[in-house]
mmCIF file of C-alpha atoms in Angstrom:
data_model
loop_
_atom_site.group_PDB
_atom_site.id
_atom_site.type_symbol
_atom_site.label_atom_id
_atom_site.label_comp_id
_atom_site.label_asym_id
_atom_site.label_seq_id
_atom_site.Cartn_x
_atom_site.Cartn_y
_atom_site.Cartn_z
ATOM 1 C CA MET A 25 36.072 9.202 3.212
ATOM 2 C CA LEU A 26 32.695 7.840 1.777
ATOM 3 C CA PHE A 27 30.618 10.424 0.066
ATOM 4 C CA ARG A 28 26.660 9.652 -0.435
ATOM 5 C CA ALA A 29 24.771 11.211 -3.326
ATOM 6 C CA LYS A 30 22.547 13.911 -2.477
ATOM 7 C CA PRO A 31 18.973 12.935 -2.359
ATOM 8 C CA ASP A 32 17.123 13.631 -4.951
ATOM 9 C CA PRO A 33 14.407 16.318 -3.893
ATOM 10 C CA MET A 34 11.494 14.734 -5.986
ATOM 11 C CA LEU A 35 12.275 11.414 -4.105
ATOM 12 C CA ALA A 36 12.448 13.153 -0.961
ATOM 13 C CA ARG A 37 9.590 15.177 -1.353
ATOM 14 C CA TRP A 38 7.809 11.562 -2.343
ATOM 15 C CA ASP A 39 8.783 10.433 0.982
ATOM 16 C CA GLU A 40 7.726 12.705 3.029
ATOM 17 C CA LEU A 41 4.330 12.467 1.555
ATOM 18 C CA MET A 42 4.106 8.940 1.954
ATOM 19 C CA ARG A 43 5.181 8.926 5.757
ATOM 20 C CA SER A 44 2.514 11.525 6.116
ATOM 21 C CA VAL A 45 -0.152 9.073 5.365
ATOM 22 C CA GLU A 46 1.680 5.600 6.134
ATOM 23 C CA VAL A 47 2.618 6.720 10.222
ATOM 24 C CA PRO A 48 -1.176 7.008 11.214
ATOM 25 C CA PHE A 49 -2.163 4.420 8.635
ATOM 26 C CA ALA A 50 0.381 1.907 10.593
ATOM 27 C CA ALA A 51 -1.082 3.192 14.446
ATOM 28 C CA ALA A 52 -4.664 2.135 13.026
ATOM 29 C CA VAL A 53 -3.780 -1.048 11.816
ATOM 30 C CA GLU A 54 -1.586 -1.883 14.800
ATOM 31 C CA ASP A 55 -4.573 -0.834 16.985
ATOM 32 C CA GLU A 56 -7.107 -3.172 15.134
ATOM 33 C CA LYS A 57 -5.097 -6.142 14.830
ATOM 34 C CA ASN A 58 -4.109 -5.911 18.924
ATOM 35 C CA ARG A 59 -7.988 -5.548 19.692
ATOM 36 C CA TYR A 60 -9.119 -8.717 17.478
ATOM 37 C CA ILE A 61 -6.170 -10.574 19.097
ATOM 38 C CA GLN A 62 -6.994 -9.706 22.745
ATOM 39 C CA GLU A 63 -10.847 -10.258 21.841
ATOM 40 C CA ALA A 64 -9.642 -13.775 20.505
ATOM 41 C CA ALA A 65 -7.434 -14.579 23.286
ATOM 42 C CA GLU A 66 -9.953 -13.875 25.961
ATOM 43 C CA ALA A 67 -12.799 -15.954 23.998
ATOM 44 C CA PHE A 68 -10.872 -19.005 23.381
ATOM 45 C CA PRO A 69 -10.815 -20.523 26.695
ATOM 46 C CA VAL A 70 -14.482 -20.681 26.341
ATOM 47 C CA THR A 71 -15.043 -21.234 22.709
ATOM 48 C CA LEU A 72 -11.973 -23.487 22.053
ATOM 49 C CA ARG A 73 -11.817 -21.645 18.536
ATOM 50 C CA LEU A 74 -11.537 -18.590 16.695
ATOM 51 C CA SER A 75 -15.036 -16.648 16.405
ATOM 52 C CA ASP A 76 -16.050 -16.129 12.933
ATOM 53 C CA THR A 77 -18.176 -13.223 13.589
ATOM 54 C CA GLY A 78 -14.730 -11.936 15.425
ATOM 55 C CA TYR A 79 -13.086 -12.376 12.034
ATOM 56 C CA GLU A 80 -15.691 -10.807 9.965
ATOM 57 C CA LEU A 81 -15.493 -7.827 12.147
ATOM 58 C CA HIS A 82 -11.460 -7.458 12.044
ATOM 59 C CA ARG A 83 -11.894 -7.650 8.012
ATOM 60 C CA ALA A 84 -14.667 -5.167 8.148
ATOM 61 C CA ASN A 85 -12.161 -2.712 10.611
ATOM 62 C CA MET A 86 -9.337 -3.387 8.324
ATOM 63 C CA ALA A 87 -11.106 -2.378 5.327
ATOM 64 C CA ASP A 88 -12.450 0.601 6.359
ATOM 65 C CA ILE A 89 -9.302 1.712 7.849
ATOM 66 C CA ALA A 90 -7.739 0.907 4.249
ATOM 67 C CA ASN A 91 -10.250 2.958 2.822
ATOM 68 C CA ARG A 92 -9.986 5.767 4.760
ATOM 69 C CA PHE A 93 -6.000 6.335 4.337
ATOM 70 C CA ASP A 94 -6.048 5.087 0.753
ATOM 71 C CA ARG A 95 -8.590 7.630 -0.122
ATOM 72 C CA ILE A 96 -6.011 10.659 1.415
ATOM 73 C CA ALA A 97 -3.225 8.968 -0.291
ATOM 74 C CA ILE A 98 -4.713 9.264 -3.747
ATOM 75 C CA ARG A 99 -5.501 12.711 -3.323
ATOM 76 C CA ILE A 100 -2.354 13.622 -1.966
ATOM 77 C CA ALA A 101 -0.622 11.692 -4.738
ATOM 78 C CA LEU A 102 -2.649 12.868 -7.541
ATOM 79 C CA LEU A 103 -2.109 16.283 -6.574
ATOM 80 C CA GLU A 104 1.717 15.829 -6.423
ATOM 81 C CA ALA A 105 1.856 13.857 -9.780
ATOM 82 C CA LEU A 106 -0.041 16.407 -11.970
ATOM 83 C CA LYS A 107 1.917 19.197 -10.734
ATOM 84 C CA GLY A 108 4.857 17.535 -13.253
ATOM 85 C CA ILE A 109 2.438 17.397 -16.324
ATOM 86 C CA LYS A 110 2.354 21.175 -17.488
ATOM 87 C CA SER A 111 -0.949 20.767 -19.322
ATOM 88 C CA ALA A 112 -2.428 19.266 -16.145
ATOM 89 C CA VAL A 113 -2.019 22.376 -14.003
ATOM 90 C CA ARG A 114 -4.265 24.292 -16.397
ATOM 91 C CA ILE A 115 -6.510 21.707 -16.891
ATOM 92 C CA MET A 116 -7.026 21.091 -13.276
ATOM 93 C CA GLU A 117 -7.368 24.342 -12.202
ATOM 94 C CA LYS A 118 -11.412 23.727 -12.516
ATOM 95 C CA ARG A 119 -12.476 21.909 -9.327
ATOM 96 C CA GLU A 120 -15.166 19.864 -10.732
ATOM 97 C CA GLY A 121 -12.584 18.248 -13.146
ATOM 98 C CA TRP A 122 -10.368 17.263 -10.146
ATOM 99 C CA GLU A 123 -12.794 15.893 -8.239
ATOM 100 C CA SER A 124 -14.194 13.998 -10.711
ATOM 101 C CA LEU A 125 -10.713 12.356 -11.330
ATOM 102 C CA TRP A 126 -10.225 11.801 -7.625
ATOM 103 C CA PHE A 127 -13.621 10.071 -7.130
ATOM 104 C CA TYR A 128 -13.026 7.879 -10.067
ATOM 105 C CA LEU A 129 -9.362 6.654 -8.918
ATOM 106 C CA VAL A 130 -10.778 6.091 -5.078
ATOM 107 C CA SER A 131 -13.696 3.838 -6.591
ATOM 108 C CA LYS A 132 -11.492 2.308 -9.220
ATOM 109 C CA TRP A 133 -8.548 1.600 -6.650
ATOM 110 C CA VAL A 134 -11.085 0.096 -3.773
ATOM 111 C CA GLN A 135 -12.650 -1.902 -6.912
ATOM 112 C CA ASP A 136 -9.475 -3.381 -8.166
ATOM 113 C CA PHE A 137 -7.231 -3.579 -5.254
ATOM 114 C CA GLY A 138 -8.220 -1.999 -2.019
ATOM 115 C CA ALA A 139 -10.768 -4.758 -0.705
ATOM 116 C CA GLN A 140 -8.528 -7.523 -1.383
ATOM 117 C CA ARG A 141 -5.624 -6.311 0.272
ATOM 118 C CA ALA A 142 -7.662 -5.562 3.363
ATOM 119 C CA ARG A 143 -8.643 -9.280 3.502
ATOM 120 C CA GLU A 144 -5.435 -10.454 2.903
ATOM 121 C CA THR A 145 -4.258 -7.962 6.319
ATOM 122 C CA ALA A 146 -6.864 -9.666 8.118
ATOM 123 C CA ASP A 147 -6.379 -13.250 6.992
ATOM 124 C CA THR A 148 -2.638 -12.849 8.054
ATOM 125 C CA THR A 149 -3.567 -11.961 11.632
ATOM 126 C CA ARG A 150 -5.969 -14.658 11.918
ATOM 127 C CA SER A 151 -3.503 -17.115 10.377
ATOM 128 C CA ASP A 152 -0.923 -16.194 12.825
ATOM 129 C CA MET A 153 -3.334 -17.213 15.940
ATOM 130 C CA GLN A 154 -4.470 -20.061 13.884
ATOM 131 C CA ARG A 155 -1.143 -21.472 13.686
ATOM 132 C CA ILE A 156 -0.416 -21.470 17.395
ATOM 133 C CA ILE A 157 -3.934 -23.101 17.631
ATOM 134 C CA ASP A 158 -2.940 -26.023 15.325
ATOM 135 C CA VAL A 159 0.643 -26.370 17.150
ATOM 136 C CA ALA A 160 -1.205 -26.680 20.573
ATOM 137 C CA LEU A 161 -3.585 -29.367 19.484
ATOM 138 C CA SER A 162 -0.752 -31.362 17.597
ATOM 139 C CA ALA A 163 1.526 -31.274 20.741
ATOM 140 C CA SER A 164 1.735 -34.598 22.717
ATOM 141 C CA GLU A 165 1.337 -32.977 25.800
ATOM 142 C CA GLU A 166 -2.487 -32.331 27.362
ATOM 143 C CA PHE A 167 -4.259 -29.452 25.498
ATOM 144 C CA ASN A 168 -4.636 -26.296 27.715
ATOM 145 C CA PRO A 169 -6.898 -23.919 26.433
ATOM 146 C CA GLN A 170 -5.420 -20.989 29.099
ATOM 147 C CA GLN A 171 -1.992 -21.453 27.857
ATOM 148 C CA VAL A 172 -3.094 -21.126 24.412
ATOM 149 C CA ALA A 173 -4.942 -17.976 25.517
ATOM 150 C CA VAL A 174 -1.503 -16.730 26.379
ATOM 151 C CA LYS A 175 0.653 -17.355 23.331
ATOM 152 C CA LEU A 176 -2.227 -15.967 21.290
ATOM 153 C CA LEU A 177 -1.675 -12.587 23.207
ATOM 154 C CA ARG A 178 1.865 -12.786 21.799
ATOM 155 C CA VAL A 179 0.935 -12.371 18.168
ATOM 156 C CA GLN A 180 0.651 -8.939 19.646
ATOM 157 C CA GLY A 181 4.241 -8.645 19.775
ATOM 158 C CA ILE A 182 4.398 -8.747 15.937
ATOM 159 C CA SER A 183 1.703 -6.404 15.200
ATOM 160 C CA ALA A 184 3.954 -3.336 15.350
ATOM 161 C CA PHE A 185 5.998 -4.663 12.517
ATOM 162 C CA ARG A 186 3.341 -6.128 10.337
ATOM 163 C CA ALA A 187 1.079 -3.140 10.832
ATOM 164 C CA ARG A 188 4.410 -0.719 9.269
ATOM 165 C CA THR A 189 5.158 -3.284 6.419
ATOM 166 C CA VAL A 190 1.173 -2.832 5.302
ATOM 167 C CA ALA A 191 1.085 0.658 5.912
ATOM 168 C CA ARG A 192 4.262 1.413 3.930
ATOM 169 C CA THR A 193 3.386 -1.001 0.961
ATOM 170 C CA GLU A 194 -0.057 -0.207 0.611
ATOM 171 C CA THR A 195 0.461 3.626 0.731
ATOM 172 C CA HIS A 196 3.087 3.366 -1.682
ATOM 173 C CA ALA A 197 0.865 1.386 -4.144
ATOM 174 C CA ALA A 198 -2.076 3.575 -3.597
ATOM 175 C CA MET A 199 -0.185 6.384 -4.021
ATOM 176 C CA MET A 200 1.698 5.271 -7.682
ATOM 177 C CA TYR A 201 -1.654 3.734 -8.635
ATOM 178 C CA ALA A 202 -3.086 7.455 -8.318
ATOM 179 C CA SER A 203 0.127 8.874 -10.082
ATOM 180 C CA GLU A 204 0.055 6.500 -12.980
ATOM 181 C CA GLU A 205 -3.746 6.111 -13.384
ATOM 182 C CA GLY A 206 -4.345 9.881 -12.633
ATOM 183 C CA ALA A 207 -2.009 10.826 -15.615
ATOM 184 C CA ALA A 208 -3.063 8.303 -18.174
ATOM 185 C CA LYS A 209 -6.635 9.526 -17.755
ATOM 186 C CA LEU A 210 -5.462 13.056 -17.874
ATOM 187 C CA GLY A 211 -3.586 12.221 -21.266
ATOM 188 C CA ARG A 212 -6.832 10.096 -22.696
ATOM 189 C CA ASP A 213 -9.404 12.612 -21.957
ATOM 190 C CA HIS A 214 -7.432 15.522 -22.984
ATOM 191 C CA GLU A 215 -5.304 14.123 -26.022
ATOM 192 C CA ILE A 216 -2.123 14.873 -24.264
ATOM 193 C CA THR A 217 0.943 12.553 -25.266
ATOM 194 C CA ILE A 218 2.370 11.605 -21.744
ATOM 195 C CA LEU A 219 5.218 9.486 -20.937
ATOM 196 C CA LYS A 220 6.732 7.851 -17.581
ATOM 197 C CA SER A 221 9.917 7.130 -16.280
ATOM 198 C CA TRP A 222 10.702 4.688 -13.202
ATOM 199 C CA LEU A 223 12.773 6.835 -10.651
ATOM 200 C CA PRO A 224 14.569 4.567 -7.947
ATOM 201 C CA VAL A 225 16.132 5.780 -4.455
ATOM 202 C CA GLN A 226 19.746 5.208 -5.270
ATOM 203 C CA ASP A 227 20.943 3.793 -2.033
ATOM 204 C CA GLU A 228 22.319 0.587 -0.644
ATOM 205 C CA ARG A 229 18.610 -0.688 0.420
ATOM 206 C CA THR A 230 17.247 -0.451 -3.120
ATOM 207 C CA ARG A 231 16.866 -3.762 -5.329
ATOM 208 C CA VAL A 232 19.311 -4.302 -7.899
ATOM 209 C CA ASN A 233 16.406 -4.624 -10.269
ATOM 210 C CA HIS A 234 15.032 -1.359 -9.260
ATOM 211 C CA ALA A 235 18.543 0.319 -9.158
ATOM 212 C CA ALA A 236 18.865 -0.586 -12.862
ATOM 213 C CA MET A 237 15.445 1.590 -13.841
ATOM 214 C CA ALA A 238 17.522 4.712 -13.432
ATOM 215 C CA SER A 239 18.601 4.163 -17.132
ATOM 216 C CA HIS A 240 15.543 2.961 -18.512
ATOM 217 C CA VAL A 241 14.099 5.138 -21.482
ATOM 218 C CA ALA A 242 10.922 6.714 -20.616
ATOM 219 C CA ILE A 243 7.750 5.125 -22.133
ATOM 220 C CA ALA A 244 4.250 5.399 -23.120
ATOM 221 C CA MET A 245 1.365 5.468 -20.449
ATOM 222 C CA ASP A 246 -0.040 2.251 -21.595
ATOM 223 C CA ALA A 247 3.143 0.456 -21.570
ATOM 224 C CA ASP A 248 5.083 -1.874 -19.329
ATOM 225 C CA PHE A 249 8.604 -1.782 -17.517
ATOM 226 C CA ILE A 250 10.449 -4.810 -17.409
ATOM 227 C CA VAL A 251 11.627 -5.183 -13.894
ATOM 228 C CA GLY A 252 14.101 -7.995 -13.433
ATOM 229 C CA GLY A 253 12.084 -9.846 -15.932
ATOM 230 C CA ALA A 254 8.837 -9.019 -14.465
ATOM 231 C CA LEU A 255 6.343 -6.538 -16.667
ATOM 232 C CA MET A 256 5.256 -3.648 -14.152
ATOM 233 C CA LYS A 257 3.212 -0.658 -15.104
ATOM 234 C CA ARG A 258 4.327 1.331 -12.115
ATOM 235 C CA PRO A 259 6.307 0.868 -9.132
ATOM 236 C CA GLY A 260 3.897 -0.930 -6.299
ATOM 237 C CA ASP A 261 2.331 -2.579 -9.465
ATOM 238 C CA PRO A 262 0.604 -6.276 -7.549
ATOM 239 C CA ARG A 263 1.843 -7.883 -10.794
ATOM 240 C CA GLY A 264 5.624 -7.538 -10.118
ATOM 241 C CA GLY A 265 5.030 -9.797 -6.701
ATOM 242 C CA ALA A 266 5.935 -9.161 -3.260
ATOM 243 C CA ALA A 267 9.789 -9.277 -4.167
ATOM 244 C CA ASN A 268 9.136 -6.078 -6.321
ATOM 245 C CA CYS A 269 6.397 -4.336 -4.040
ATOM 246 C CA ILE A 270 6.822 -4.764 -0.128
ATOM 247 C CA ASN A 271 8.745 -1.649 0.861
ATOM 248 C CA CYS A 272 9.257 -0.187 -2.275
ATOM 249 C CA ARG A 273 10.004 3.458 -2.259
ATOM 250 C CA CYS A 274 10.541 3.962 -6.298
ATOM 251 C CA VAL A 275 7.990 6.664 -8.017
ATOM 252 C CA LEU A 276 7.005 7.901 -11.197
ATOM 253 C CA THR A 277 7.873 10.887 -13.004
ATOM 254 C CA TYR A 278 6.483 12.109 -16.344
ATOM 255 C CA LYS A 279 6.856 14.576 -19.213
ATOM 256 C CA GLU A 280 4.772 15.530 -22.264
ATOM 257 C CA GLN A 281 5.643 14.640 -25.721
ATOM 258 C CA GLU A 282 6.113 17.839 -27.797
#
């Protein structure tokens, strides 16, 4: 008989919190992708190209969606992460301190990562459609704009999958950013020495390099983990590349150094 390890309560809690954001996030991304694809397909037989104006609107809408759900993700993650730091509970009882930290993290995330990620998501939608147009233009048979428009609509078939991946990865990255940056700033501002540990999900879906982090010692907040040769401040750190970040489920835990 195969026995499975009992799920870690902390990991289960983080997974529940992430799903509370990523499910509506994915639905919003899918709806916007499909709206843009529908509009582009309907216009193509007349314009014979993808509209720059349509793309700019799609990119702006993606940025708005990401900003809306990132704000929620950061708020939830900050609350959850600071629960595990004894001194933080007392400090964050003051509402002005909590709100100030939340606004700081939201603005820093959007500036450092959020806007770029929204652009990349919009670029992917456009690239998927442009490939179809390029293939049609290079084909030996006569170019038929109506047929191209029909094929463009088929891109909607991968919208749900792409949206789920985007939402899962984006939500996880924003939450881990808020967790790590929030704890680090709290430690700096209040002279608290905090150590962080990488906690992986231990199942068959977990990357080998991430599973190995279970035995990694706790490190200082300004230090990097070495994850399969990549330096990462936290799970979801973009410096680890797509191989370490897409659909990651690992989280951080903290302890105060006496």
